[in-house]
Every structure is written in C-alpha cells, then in structure tokens.
Amino acid sequence: MITRASSIQKNVVDEKFLQMEFADGDLAGGKNLVYESRERFGENVRKFCEHFVQVGGTVLMLGRPQAGAVWEVVSSGRRANDENLHSTFDDAAPFNDGDSDKQSQSKRFHIPQPRSLLAPEDMASHRTINVEADNFSGNGGKVMQLAPGDPLSAHASPSTTKSIGFIWRSLASVEAVLAGDVDTCRDEGGGDTWTVHAIPCSCVIDTSSRGASRSAAADFCCSLLQVYPSSEVDITMESEGQVNGTFVYEGASAAAYEMREKPTVIFVLGGPGSGKGTQCARIVENYGFVHLSAGDLLRAEVASGSEHGVMLQNMMKEGKIVPAEVTVGLLQAAMAKSGKNKFLIDGFPRDEDNRLTFERVTGIIPEFVLFFDCPEDVMEKRLLNRGEGRVDDNVETIRKRFKVFSCQSVPVVDYYERLAKVRKVKSTYPPDMVFTNIKPYFTKFLEADVLDATRKLVKAIDNGDSLTYRKFVDEKLTAYEPEAQGHLVEGLPFHLLWLDTVDQNTQEDKRVISRICSPWVRLLGENAAIVGYARLFQAAKGPVVSTSNETRVWERRKSEDGAFEWKLVHLHRTTAPMWDT
Ligand SMILES: Nc1ncnc2c1ncn2[C@@H]1O[C@H](COP(=O)(O)OP(=O)(O)OP(=O)(O)O)[C@@H](O)[C@H]1O
Ligand SMILES: Nc1ccn([C@H]2C[C@H](O)[C@@H](COP(=O)(O)O)O2)c(=O)n1
C-alpha cells in the first residue's frame, strides 16, 4: 500500500500534516516511515514522533540531537547474535560459521518476513534502542538502553562523527548480512555483538545534516528499505520540501538515493583578479559543475534594470559588498533554475553576513572552499589588463576592493580554515599550472560520478530500460558473465536480450531490484575507472535475495555536446542471480 503524503510541503511536518495524514490511525500496526532531513528542526519533529508512537509506529532517528529539539528516543532495536540472526530468517541463516554448507546458504536466503522482525507484541517491549557504547563516548563500553522519553542527548555525546559511526557500521552490517559476508559482519559489528537488520523500527528519522554522515544515513535507509518488504514502508519524506513526499514501493532504495542528491557547493574565494573565474571555467569543463559568479549575477541584475539596480551599481563602483539578502536571493534562484546539483559559487561569501545568510536561507554547508592565493601587485596588473569594461576595474576601485577583501573576506576564509575546509592554491603560476594543482581536490567528484553512472546503469538494467542502458554503455562492450559460460562476450546484443526479457515480464512476481553494496572505485588517471561491488538482487518472487560480485571498467570521454561522460567498456560478473531455484 502506498500512502500519499500529499500535504508535505516546505518544512513538512506541520500540524496540518499530522492531522490529515495520521489522525485516522493509518499508521497503527507498525507501518514504516523513513524520515531523512538535512535541516535543523525541532518542535515539529518532536510532535511527529510523539504522534507516530501514539498510533503504534516506532521511530529510529539517525543523526545527532539538534539544538532546540527534545529528542525523545522512540526507537527500537535489539542485539543480534547468531541465534537470533538465524531466527530472523525464515529457513536459511545467511551464514553460520560452523556450517559446511555455509557457501550455499550465504548465496540464497529468504527476505525476512516483517512480522518475524516486528511482531506487534514486540513493538511495545522493544521501544528502546541498543547502541554500541563505543559509538557514543563516555559510556564505559556498555550498551546503552534508551527508553521512550529518554533524551538522546543525555546519553550521547553530541558528536556527529560518533553517532554517525553507528550508522556507518550499521550500514556495513546490513550489507554484510545480506551478502552473507561473515568476516565483514564480524568486523562491522564490533565482534559479533549486534547487527542492524534486527532493528524492528517502523520509522527512521535521519537528522544528519551533511556530507559523509548524510550519505551514510541515506545508504542506511536504503538498506533498511531493502530489508523490509515494500508493503511495510509507506512513505519517505524529507524536511526541506524540495523532495516533498516520496512514495516508497519496490523502488525504495532509489527513492532514498534520490533524496541524497542534495546540492554540492564549493565556494571559490580569492582576491579580485586572483583568477577565480578563469579556473572555474576549467573546473566546469572537466568536472561538470555549474559556475555561479556572485559578481556576474549582480552585474546581470543591474543590467536587467531591476529596482535595486542603481543601488547595486553604486555599491559595486565603490568596491563595497552589497546586502547579503540580494546576493543570496540571486544565487538561490540561479541554483534552482539550473536544475543541477553541483555548484561552484565564485566570489562568495564575501563577508560574514554573506556566509550566515547563505547558511540560514539554504541550509547548505560547502563541501570546501577553494582559495586562490595571489599577491596584490599581481592581481592589480591582471585587473588593469582584463579589458572587460567593468566599472570596478580601475586603480581607485581595485584598491578599495583589496581593502574590502582583506578586512571582510579574509575572516570568512579564516572561519573555514578553522573547519579544515580551505583548499589553498597559489595562483601566480600560469593558468594551466594552477589548474593542475587544483585537480586533486576534484578527484573525489570523478569517483562519485562514475559510481553514480554505475548506479544508474544497474537501475536501468533492473527496469529493463534499454534506452538508458545504451546511454551508459559502449557499443563494443566486452564482458565475462556467468550466462556466457566463460566466453568473452563482445557488443550489446547479448546483454540487450536480458533487458528485453525483463521488460516483457513486468508482472508483480517478476519484479527484481538490485542494490550496489560496498562499492569501491579505482581511478586509472582521469579518464578511466574500475568500479567493483557486491550486487544484491531482491526478487519479489519467492521472495528471494541473491548476490553477485561485479567489476565494471569505465572510460570518460567527451560527448558531442562537449561535456564529459562515462561509458562502460568492460564488465565482469561472478554469479547469476538465483531466484529460479
Ligand atoms: N594564472 C593566471 N596567470 C595570468 N593571468 C591570469 C591568470 N588567471 C587569470 N588571469 C587573468 O587575470 C584576469 C583576472 O582573472 P579572473 O577574471 O579569472 O579573476 P577573478 O578572480 O575572477 O576576478 P574578480 O574577482 O575581479 O572577478 C583575467 O584577465 C585573466 O585572464
Ligand atoms: N558576494 C558578493 C560578490 C560580489 N559583490 C559585488 C562587490 C564586488 O566588488 C563586485 C564584483 O564582484 P567580482 O566579480 O569581483 O566577484 O560585486 C558583492 O557585493 N558580494
């Protein structure tokens, strides 16, 4: 059943939403809800949790307690050892160390039936969460038992890293269990103490706000959604209203993954003429970022004859920083208009007010700040030679701009320095050399892109979507996969047959989704990469889960429109999915 959360708008969980969606006891009986949020929020979520529990739901919050919220822990969990791991599954434990038949058991097991995880009677007695103490400092190595009403902050250190450690490990445990990987499970579980698939929560709230913690949490949610059959997971939602209500059905993991797609922002700072715009153009070309120059946006605003135009023009002529609300408004509009999610914001934040306003309005924290270090005499010469006819490229204004930069912008750089977010590059060298020095900071985006391409490709395969599949795959793809019985397969027809077959069989019992587990990426220079992972197949028929290891070799090329794209050139797959047995 899919519950429509249509009233979810900006800052979702308002009174109206609670009344409309849940007053009818819709959620009684252990419906699952995954709630991810990037934003700080307080009262609304507290109310929501209370309500959710009243109607019989259970909630697991991911992330750290945020200021202003009373974090009532209404989560569920229980420790798992081999014994209850075994009982979690219908008839085949995913692994059993002493079992000679371990191999075959690890390859195929039934999806746990939700009721064996979440019996109604369990709900009442298990509204506590067991968290390995070493993820929260100061608990003397004991497992914490948090009861409903306990403020998490009373027990946990407010360190995101620590609490997120729990999520990371949980995620890895889920994957390890599903993949039948005993060793990883042991490692990730910190011995064989606990594992997450025994958490019978019906609601996951992720309050982690950014970066690795956020993607870890999103992955965690994906994993939970994979573990729980779709009928048990009704809604995912997200607090900012950008994603709004997302309905979770068999594509649960995809939905959770989508939610992770939040803008990545890199601030580009440096004195006037340090070469920000010049380097941004290269970064855009190579790494697919959208370049937003605060100065360009302001100049365009002036040129458009807007009501603030004269004021903006006068301030810029004086080298002054314009009111933050104006600049942030322009940036926000440009980000939304682009429809993209990776931005280089150039010449911003110019002062503390810029920084604070941006954070408050967008809730976005930059991935890092790229800072160009250049002496004033070099910058001055460059600006005087720029020849773009800017009103502020004259000696008098340039010097004022230098002053504003050192008095107002440098403190912002210092602020980010304290957060270890500044990536400093000397920009006195020729442009190509400066760019060479920038590249290492962007390697991780190449890795993310190729992984993203892999996920999209796998999704296309699951959906029998041959159009998307072809977009990602080279016509001369070579492959070793079990279906080819040890022969090297060349070209697409062999693979397209499987896609077409899936396409024709979209009846319920043929549905298959797969998830990439424990992926790794190895870049071979800038234009080639190997991606490896365990692929977890979940077939509705059965229901059955099986796994396979895949290695995909990708090449990065320029497409016709000049943008770089990743193309799959080789594939190796170990075992074929086994839902027919
Ligand atoms: N590494 C470099 N070596 C020599 N000249 C450069 C270098 N980088 C940029 N320039 C030149 O210096 C001038 C200023 O560069 P650019 O516009 O990129 O600076 P900016 O930091 O964006 O300036 P502003 O803050 O005023 O917008 C341009 O004419 C550009 O061609
Ligand atoms: N965050 C910003 C960015 C720019 N401005 C104004 C003041 C600058 O002197 C002018 C030109 O910017 P540049 O193209 O050199 O980045 O635009 C601002 O007030 N606030």
XYZ file of C-alpha atoms and ligand atoms in Angstrom:
632
model
C 0.000 0.000 0.000
C 1.268 3.424 -0.831
C 0.235 6.213 1.461
C 0.180 9.570 -0.153
C 1.817 12.256 1.868
C 0.447 14.958 -0.332
C 0.375 17.659 2.258
C 4.090 17.509 2.744
C 5.355 20.863 1.680
C 8.097 23.076 2.907
C 9.220 22.166 6.387
C 6.975 19.244 6.148
C 5.785 18.125 9.460
C 3.272 20.761 10.342
C 0.119 20.381 12.377
C -1.985 20.091 9.275
C 0.072 17.243 8.013
C -0.204 15.369 11.273
C -3.931 15.755 11.376
C -4.533 14.950 7.770
C -2.311 12.033 7.354
C -2.277 10.250 10.607
C -5.357 11.107 12.599
C -7.208 8.159 11.159
C -4.838 5.673 12.707
C -3.405 4.933 9.339
C -0.089 4.073 10.798
C -1.230 1.789 13.550
C 0.114 -1.689 13.272
C 3.698 -0.852 12.620
C 3.802 0.984 9.358
C 7.244 2.101 8.452
C 8.336 5.563 7.748
C 11.757 6.717 6.789
C 12.360 10.321 7.542
C 15.504 11.960 6.372
C 16.310 15.519 6.997
C 19.126 17.844 6.231
C 17.751 20.662 8.191
C 17.773 21.508 11.797
C 14.297 21.150 13.022
C 12.764 20.838 16.388
C 9.282 21.074 17.635
C 7.640 19.682 14.531
C 9.650 16.535 14.541
C 9.138 16.040 18.230
C 5.393 16.280 17.733
C 5.606 13.995 14.806
C 7.471 11.354 16.770
C 5.010 11.534 19.612
C 2.140 11.154 17.264
C 3.751 8.356 15.369
C 4.343 6.422 18.532
C 0.808 7.053 19.731
C -0.567 5.406 16.641
C 1.670 2.416 17.116
C 4.649 3.260 14.980
C 8.261 3.080 16.001
C 10.890 5.591 15.138
C 14.591 5.437 14.689
C 16.355 8.723 14.397
C 19.674 8.895 12.664
C 21.980 11.757 13.295
C 22.780 13.783 16.287
C 20.470 15.616 18.587
C 19.987 19.075 17.208
C 19.745 22.230 19.198
C 16.281 23.122 20.269
C 14.760 19.712 19.855
C 13.779 17.490 22.687
C 14.964 14.231 21.329
C 12.725 11.621 22.631
C 14.047 8.332 21.596
C 11.249 6.218 20.385
C 13.386 3.780 18.553
C 13.525 0.084 18.558
C 16.303 -2.332 18.343
C 17.734 -5.466 19.657
C 21.024 -7.112 19.657
C 21.584 -9.906 17.288
C 23.786 -12.856 17.814
C 23.990 -15.890 15.618
C 20.979 -17.306 17.328
C 18.553 -14.518 16.670
C 20.161 -13.845 13.346
C 19.099 -17.309 12.468
C 15.625 -16.814 13.748
C 15.324 -13.647 11.779
C 15.245 -15.558 8.561
C 12.606 -17.947 7.523
C 14.501 -21.073 6.805
C 18.076 -20.343 5.971
C 20.525 -18.356 8.006
C 22.619 -16.138 5.784
C 25.674 -17.653 7.322
C 26.663 -19.978 10.046
C 30.295 -20.212 10.826
C 30.484 -23.884 11.644
C 28.315 -24.992 8.819
C 29.915 -26.857 5.961
C 27.079 -25.752 3.754
C 27.883 -22.150 4.510
C 28.647 -21.250 0.930
C 25.341 -22.230 -0.471
C 23.436 -20.725 2.417
C 25.196 -17.472 2.024
C 24.161 -17.216 -1.575
C 20.488 -17.565 -1.169
C 18.129 -16.854 1.624
C 14.670 -15.542 2.045
C 13.900 -11.969 2.782
C 12.899 -11.870 6.408
C 9.201 -11.588 6.865
C 8.497 -8.355 8.644
C 6.397 -9.912 11.330
C 9.233 -12.091 12.463
C 11.164 -8.888 12.976
C 8.334 -6.791 14.123
C 5.674 -8.739 15.912
C 3.064 -6.349 17.316
C 3.798 -7.531 20.819
C 7.436 -6.748 20.243
C 6.613 -3.219 19.430
C 5.680 -2.291 22.947
C 8.543 -4.051 24.627
C 11.229 -3.067 22.194
C 10.883 0.629 22.093
C 14.407 1.048 23.132
C 17.473 1.275 21.068
C 20.639 -0.575 21.790
C 23.617 1.292 20.617
C 27.153 0.119 20.895
C 28.612 2.348 23.513
C 31.863 2.974 21.794
C 29.999 4.999 19.248
C 28.991 7.415 21.928
C 31.754 8.419 24.201
C 31.674 8.181 27.938
C 29.559 5.106 28.385
C 32.234 2.797 29.624
C 31.864 0.251 26.894
C 28.339 -0.686 27.836
C 25.442 -0.954 25.511
C 23.023 1.837 26.129
C 19.406 1.152 26.684
C 17.431 4.192 25.790
C 13.797 4.101 26.714
C 10.986 6.146 25.203
C 11.165 9.627 26.582
C 14.875 9.491 27.217
C 16.506 12.455 25.637
C 19.240 11.060 23.473
C 21.430 13.984 24.421
C 21.547 12.739 27.992
C 23.364 9.655 26.819
C 25.128 10.521 23.660
C 27.976 12.811 23.014
C 26.709 15.388 20.592
C 29.337 14.393 18.116
C 28.028 13.718 14.687
C 31.049 11.704 13.824
C 30.488 9.366 16.687
C 26.810 8.886 16.198
C 27.320 8.532 12.508
C 29.867 5.866 13.227
C 26.911 3.868 14.367
C 25.168 4.413 11.090
C 28.182 3.528 9.039
C 28.693 0.365 10.924
C 25.049 -0.450 10.773
C 25.023 0.028 7.073
C 28.019 -2.154 6.579
C 26.428 -4.774 8.773
C 23.267 -4.807 6.754
C 25.216 -5.206 3.605
C 27.422 -7.840 5.066
C 24.483 -9.818 6.338
C 22.688 -9.584 3.071
C 25.799 -10.557 1.200
C 26.415 -13.415 3.589
C 29.796 -11.956 4.375
C 30.719 -13.332 7.752
C 34.017 -11.549 8.174
C 32.772 -8.108 7.370
C 29.785 -8.650 9.537
C 32.024 -9.529 12.416
C 34.254 -6.527 11.839
C 31.471 -4.116 11.366
C 29.521 -5.465 14.219
C 32.435 -4.890 16.572
C 32.811 -8.587 17.305
C 29.545 -10.349 16.867
C 27.644 -8.093 19.151
C 24.955 -6.554 17.061
C 23.682 -6.071 13.633
C 21.151 -3.761 12.283
C 18.753 -5.919 10.418
C 17.218 -6.830 13.701
C 16.100 -3.287 14.338
C 12.358 -3.510 14.112
C 11.814 0.177 13.720
C 8.947 1.431 11.747
C 10.231 4.923 11.310
C 13.719 6.116 10.604
C 14.470 9.750 11.077
C 17.752 10.910 9.740
C 18.753 14.229 11.142
C 22.297 14.154 9.961
C 22.806 17.258 8.012
C 25.588 16.910 5.575
C 28.451 15.248 3.858
C 29.507 11.750 4.622
C 27.145 11.446 7.539
C 24.250 12.274 5.339
C 25.125 9.867 2.604
C 25.881 7.217 5.181
C 22.469 7.746 6.625
C 20.856 7.678 3.241
C 22.611 4.420 2.494
C 21.480 3.115 5.804
C 17.913 3.969 4.963
C 18.294 2.283 1.611
C 19.469 -0.816 3.378
C 16.583 -0.819 5.753
C 14.213 -0.351 2.924
C 15.790 -3.300 1.211
C 15.412 -5.422 4.265
C 11.816 -4.550 4.849
C 9.395 -5.591 2.164
C 7.882 -2.694 0.366
C 4.424 -3.105 1.842
C 5.882 -2.197 5.194
C 7.465 1.034 4.114
C 4.970 3.600 3.127
C 6.463 6.992 2.989
C 9.805 8.603 2.853
C 9.986 12.260 3.284
C 12.456 14.971 3.629
C 12.254 18.126 5.574
C 13.137 20.816 3.141
C 10.213 20.322 0.898
C 12.403 20.067 -2.172
C 11.784 16.380 -2.443
C 8.396 16.511 -0.747
C 6.675 13.245 -0.112
C 8.238 10.379 -1.926
C 6.401 7.157 -2.152
C 8.248 4.081 -1.447
C 7.347 0.920 -3.157
C 9.699 -1.547 -4.722
C 11.977 1.286 -5.721
C 12.519 2.221 -2.134
C 16.245 2.378 -2.324
C 16.095 4.519 -5.403
C 13.832 6.938 -3.619
C 16.144 7.154 -0.665
C 19.056 7.550 -3.017
C 17.323 10.372 -4.817
C 16.891 12.145 -1.549
C 20.589 12.106 -1.047
C 21.022 14.184 -4.157
C 21.442 17.498 -2.426
C 23.404 20.339 -3.904
C 27.128 20.122 -3.535
C 28.552 23.580 -3.150
C 32.144 24.719 -3.402
C 32.875 28.318 -2.553
C 35.618 29.893 -4.649
C 37.392 32.742 -2.947
C 40.488 34.823 -3.520
C 41.311 38.452 -4.035
C 39.977 40.402 -7.024
C 41.919 39.228 -10.076
C 43.354 36.144 -8.383
C 41.978 34.024 -11.229
C 38.748 32.603 -9.778
C 36.688 32.976 -12.921
C 39.488 31.639 -15.126
C 39.839 28.442 -13.095
C 36.110 27.989 -12.607
C 35.731 27.676 -16.382
C 38.205 24.786 -16.388
C 36.545 23.074 -13.435
C 33.166 23.345 -15.138
C 34.525 21.761 -18.307
C 36.258 18.920 -16.514
C 34.025 18.114 -13.590
C 30.571 19.178 -14.658
C 29.968 21.846 -12.029
C 27.707 24.808 -12.603
C 29.612 28.062 -12.211
C 27.761 30.826 -10.421
C 29.707 34.038 -10.048
C 28.104 36.262 -7.437
C 29.606 39.300 -9.164
C 28.243 38.247 -12.579
C 24.800 37.691 -11.103
C 24.869 41.128 -9.528
C 26.023 42.747 -12.771
C 23.243 40.934 -14.643
C 20.764 42.198 -12.063
C 21.951 45.759 -12.664
C 21.745 45.257 -16.421
C 18.208 43.924 -16.127
C 17.079 47.293 -14.780
C 15.831 45.827 -11.515
C 14.548 48.049 -8.736
C 17.806 47.586 -6.787
C 19.921 48.199 -9.878
C 21.099 51.719 -9.104
C 21.950 50.879 -5.515
C 23.877 47.769 -6.580
C 25.747 49.609 -9.301
C 26.801 52.364 -6.894
C 27.972 49.915 -4.282
C 29.998 47.925 -6.802
C 31.554 51.109 -8.161
C 32.758 51.758 -4.650
C 34.017 48.167 -4.306
C 31.532 47.615 -1.486
C 29.737 44.386 -0.648
C 26.047 44.522 -1.420
C 23.388 43.361 1.086
C 23.575 39.599 1.570
C 19.841 39.074 1.031
C 20.180 40.324 -2.542
C 23.169 38.141 -3.407
C 21.819 35.037 -1.694
C 18.461 35.525 -3.389
C 20.155 35.686 -6.784
C 22.276 32.636 -6.029
C 19.297 30.634 -4.829
C 17.294 31.496 -7.913
C 20.205 30.592 -10.193
C 20.730 27.265 -8.440
C 17.078 26.362 -8.734
C 16.947 27.431 -12.367
C 19.951 25.342 -13.330
C 18.261 22.108 -12.315
C 21.739 20.803 -11.423
C 23.250 19.849 -8.115
C 26.951 20.717 -8.196
C 27.853 24.361 -7.902
C 30.979 26.454 -7.843
C 29.990 29.671 -6.159
C 32.589 32.207 -7.141
C 33.261 35.377 -5.167
C 31.061 34.302 -2.311
C 30.755 34.516 0.690
C 32.467 37.875 0.688
C 31.834 38.573 4.372
C 30.313 37.052 7.500
C 26.888 38.362 6.612
C 27.072 36.602 3.209
C 28.098 33.387 4.889
C 25.495 33.434 7.644
C 22.667 34.470 5.343
C 23.506 31.718 2.860
C 23.640 29.095 5.604
C 20.410 30.282 7.162
C 18.487 30.553 3.922
C 19.731 27.466 2.112
C 20.976 25.258 4.945
C 23.867 24.316 2.689
C 27.351 23.898 4.074
C 30.074 23.994 1.430
C 31.993 20.878 0.614
C 35.115 23.018 0.761
C 36.411 26.477 -0.048
C 38.809 26.755 -2.954
C 41.061 29.682 -2.162
C 43.368 31.394 -4.637
C 46.393 32.921 -3.068
C 47.852 35.792 -5.074
C 49.742 38.965 -4.123
C 48.049 42.307 -4.675
C 50.565 43.640 -7.202
C 49.957 40.634 -9.484
C 46.196 40.925 -9.110
C 46.254 44.632 -9.809
C 48.175 44.185 -13.052
C 45.784 41.485 -14.190
C 42.695 43.535 -13.451
C 44.012 46.571 -15.242
C 44.644 44.379 -18.290
C 41.379 42.478 -18.109
C 39.666 44.745 -20.599
C 36.076 43.689 -19.937
C 34.895 47.231 -19.327
C 33.870 46.615 -15.725
C 33.041 49.711 -13.698
C 35.268 48.481 -10.884
C 38.407 47.653 -12.883
C 40.164 50.982 -12.271
C 43.057 51.611 -9.912
C 40.990 53.509 -7.397
C 38.235 50.897 -7.062
C 40.668 47.986 -7.311
C 42.496 49.243 -4.221
C 39.227 49.661 -2.357
C 38.325 46.103 -3.338
C 41.650 44.845 -1.981
C 40.908 46.530 1.315
C 37.403 45.104 1.491
C 38.839 41.701 0.636
C 41.416 41.720 3.413
C 39.115 43.221 6.051
C 35.879 41.387 5.277
C 36.571 38.338 3.120
C 39.740 37.010 4.711
C 37.935 36.483 8.079
C 35.479 34.233 6.232
C 38.378 32.223 4.834
C 39.786 32.027 8.370
C 36.454 30.733 9.588
C 36.512 27.905 7.075
C 40.176 27.303 7.814
C 39.201 26.508 11.386
C 36.787 23.925 9.987
C 39.598 22.469 7.859
C 37.591 23.302 4.766
C 40.044 25.534 2.920
C 41.931 24.176 -0.101
C 44.567 26.774 -0.883
C 46.137 27.076 -4.323
C 48.824 29.525 -5.340
C 47.574 31.330 -8.424
C 50.628 33.267 -9.517
C 51.552 30.452 -11.902
C 50.224 30.240 -15.467
C 46.571 29.122 -15.663
C 47.308 25.542 -16.774
C 49.682 25.005 -13.902
C 47.191 26.428 -11.410
C 44.606 24.031 -12.752
C 46.961 21.077 -12.381
C 47.267 21.967 -8.716
C 43.501 22.149 -8.320
C 42.773 18.760 -9.836
C 43.500 16.580 -6.794
C 40.706 18.332 -4.897
C 38.237 17.203 -7.518
C 39.225 13.572 -7.800
C 36.508 12.570 -5.407
C 33.905 14.043 -7.727
C 35.151 11.862 -10.559
C 34.793 8.877 -8.272
C 31.309 9.968 -7.269
C 30.332 10.478 -10.903
C 31.460 7.056 -12.030
C 29.702 5.464 -9.098
C 26.602 7.412 -9.940
C 26.821 6.197 -13.539
C 27.123 2.642 -12.207
C 24.035 3.015 -10.029
C 22.030 4.469 -12.896
C 23.145 1.690 -15.184
C 22.169 -1.001 -12.682
C 18.832 0.676 -12.184
C 18.278 0.734 -15.940
C 19.053 -2.984 -16.054
C 16.590 -3.668 -13.225
C 13.926 -1.695 -15.028
C 14.622 -3.265 -18.406
C 15.251 0.276 -19.610
C 17.383 -0.335 -22.678
C 17.390 3.324 -23.737
C 19.119 4.445 -20.566
C 21.292 1.352 -20.641
C 22.581 2.279 -24.095
C 23.397 5.795 -22.922
C 25.902 4.411 -20.462
C 27.351 1.545 -22.456
C 29.918 1.475 -25.241
C 28.748 -0.363 -28.368
C 31.832 -2.546 -28.146
C 31.353 -3.523 -24.521
C 33.200 -6.670 -23.575
C 32.060 -8.876 -20.745
C 32.659 -12.014 -18.819
C 29.496 -13.074 -17.106
C 28.213 -16.439 -15.960
C 25.485 -16.598 -18.561
C 28.190 -16.678 -21.273
C 29.718 -19.822 -19.800
C 33.271 -18.482 -19.681
C 33.263 -16.924 -23.132
C 34.156 -13.318 -23.719
C 31.035 -11.501 -24.858
C 31.512 -8.614 -27.248
C 28.934 -5.989 -28.147
C 25.466 -5.262 -26.850
C 23.043 -7.823 -28.323
C 23.862 -10.452 -25.713
C 23.003 -8.044 -22.901
C 20.031 -6.437 -24.580
C 18.345 -9.818 -24.743
C 18.218 -9.951 -20.955
C 16.915 -6.424 -20.779
C 14.154 -7.139 -23.258
C 13.225 -10.260 -21.372
C 12.902 -8.341 -18.141
C 10.882 -5.740 -19.992
C 8.320 -8.256 -21.106
C 7.893 -9.655 -17.651
C 6.834 -6.802 -15.528
C 4.156 -8.716 -13.711
C 4.426 -8.399 -9.955
C 6.096 -11.708 -9.298
C 8.894 -10.956 -11.742
C 9.971 -7.737 -10.143
C 13.625 -7.570 -9.320
C 15.545 -4.763 -7.768
C 19.187 -4.725 -7.047
C 21.406 -2.711 -4.843
C 25.064 -1.915 -5.024
C 26.754 -2.917 -1.790
C 30.222 -1.983 -0.541
C 31.307 -0.298 -3.745
C 34.872 0.745 -4.437
C 36.265 2.914 -7.182
C 39.777 2.930 -8.542
C 40.610 5.780 -10.890
C 43.158 4.997 -13.570
C 44.212 8.536 -14.351
C 41.398 10.974 -15.057
C 39.644 9.150 -17.822
C 39.279 5.561 -16.736
C 37.982 3.881 -13.643
C 37.236 0.447 -12.279
C 34.183 0.064 -10.085
C 33.619 -3.052 -8.040
C 30.818 -4.002 -5.686
C 28.605 -6.776 -4.477
C 25.261 -6.582 -6.190
C 22.340 -7.630 -4.107
C 19.373 -8.830 -6.113
C 15.997 -8.865 -4.486
C 13.315 -10.706 -6.384
C 9.698 -10.356 -5.434
C 9.146 -13.944 -6.479
C 9.965 -16.116 -3.546
C 10.826 -13.633 -2.126
C 14.474 -14.342 -2.681
C 17.697 -12.452 -2.359
C 20.896 -13.375 -4.113
C 24.213 -11.696 -4.657
C 26.888 -11.404 -7.286
C 30.187 -9.578 -7.461
C 30.618 -7.227 -10.364
C 33.554 -5.286 -11.721
C 32.913 -2.633 -14.326
C 35.520 -0.740 -16.302
C 34.520 2.759 -17.360
C 36.071 5.267 -19.731
C 35.486 9.019 -19.527
C 35.004 10.686 -22.894
C 33.776 13.933 -24.319
C 30.280 13.644 -25.670
C 29.022 15.505 -28.728
C 27.907 18.453 -26.622
C 31.417 18.812 -25.205
C 30.614 17.532 -21.731
C 32.443 14.555 -20.264
C 30.514 11.332 -19.810
C 31.355 7.878 -18.506
C 30.898 4.874 -20.810
C 31.051 1.271 -19.714
C 33.641 -0.646 -21.730
C 34.047 -3.893 -19.844
C 32.164 -5.935 -17.282
C 32.890 -8.954 -15.179
C 30.220 -10.658 -13.122
C 30.647 -13.694 -10.897
C 27.370 -15.478 -10.282
C 23.983 -15.234 -11.901
C 21.034 -14.319 -9.690
C 19.287 -17.366 -8.341
C 15.617 -16.666 -7.936
C 14.543 -19.500 -10.177
C 15.774 -22.249 -7.909
N 47.094 32.305 -13.653
C 46.977 33.418 -14.357
N 48.047 33.995 -14.917
C 47.924 35.134 -15.638
N 46.754 35.773 -15.843
C 45.664 35.253 -15.305
C 45.704 34.057 -14.530
N 44.475 33.786 -14.117
C 43.676 34.744 -14.587
N 44.384 35.628 -15.315
C 43.878 36.835 -15.960
O 43.636 37.773 -14.927
C 42.426 38.466 -15.133
C 41.519 38.241 -13.925
O 41.191 36.876 -13.893
P 39.778 36.409 -13.397
O 38.717 37.217 -14.054
O 39.732 34.952 -13.576
O 39.912 36.782 -11.866
P 38.823 36.779 -10.727
O 39.482 36.333 -9.518
O 37.619 36.049 -11.174
O 38.494 38.332 -10.626
P 37.224 39.082 -9.980
O 37.173 38.751 -8.561
O 37.546 40.525 -10.185
O 36.025 38.660 -10.751
C 41.874 37.959 -16.428
O 42.193 38.853 -17.457
C 42.562 36.617 -16.633
O 42.706 36.295 -17.992
N 29.308 38.105 -2.652
C 29.476 39.237 -3.367
C 30.124 39.212 -4.597
C 30.278 40.370 -5.287
N 29.811 41.534 -4.794
C 29.970 42.805 -5.530
C 31.110 43.602 -4.970
C 32.241 43.250 -5.859
O 33.246 44.218 -5.831
C 31.554 43.114 -7.176
C 32.292 42.337 -8.203
O 32.478 41.008 -7.766
P 33.541 40.029 -8.517
O 33.054 39.881 -9.911
O 34.861 40.707 -8.445
O 33.499 38.739 -7.761
O 30.294 42.554 -6.888
C 29.175 41.538 -3.577
O 28.761 42.594 -3.100
N 29.003 40.391 -2.890
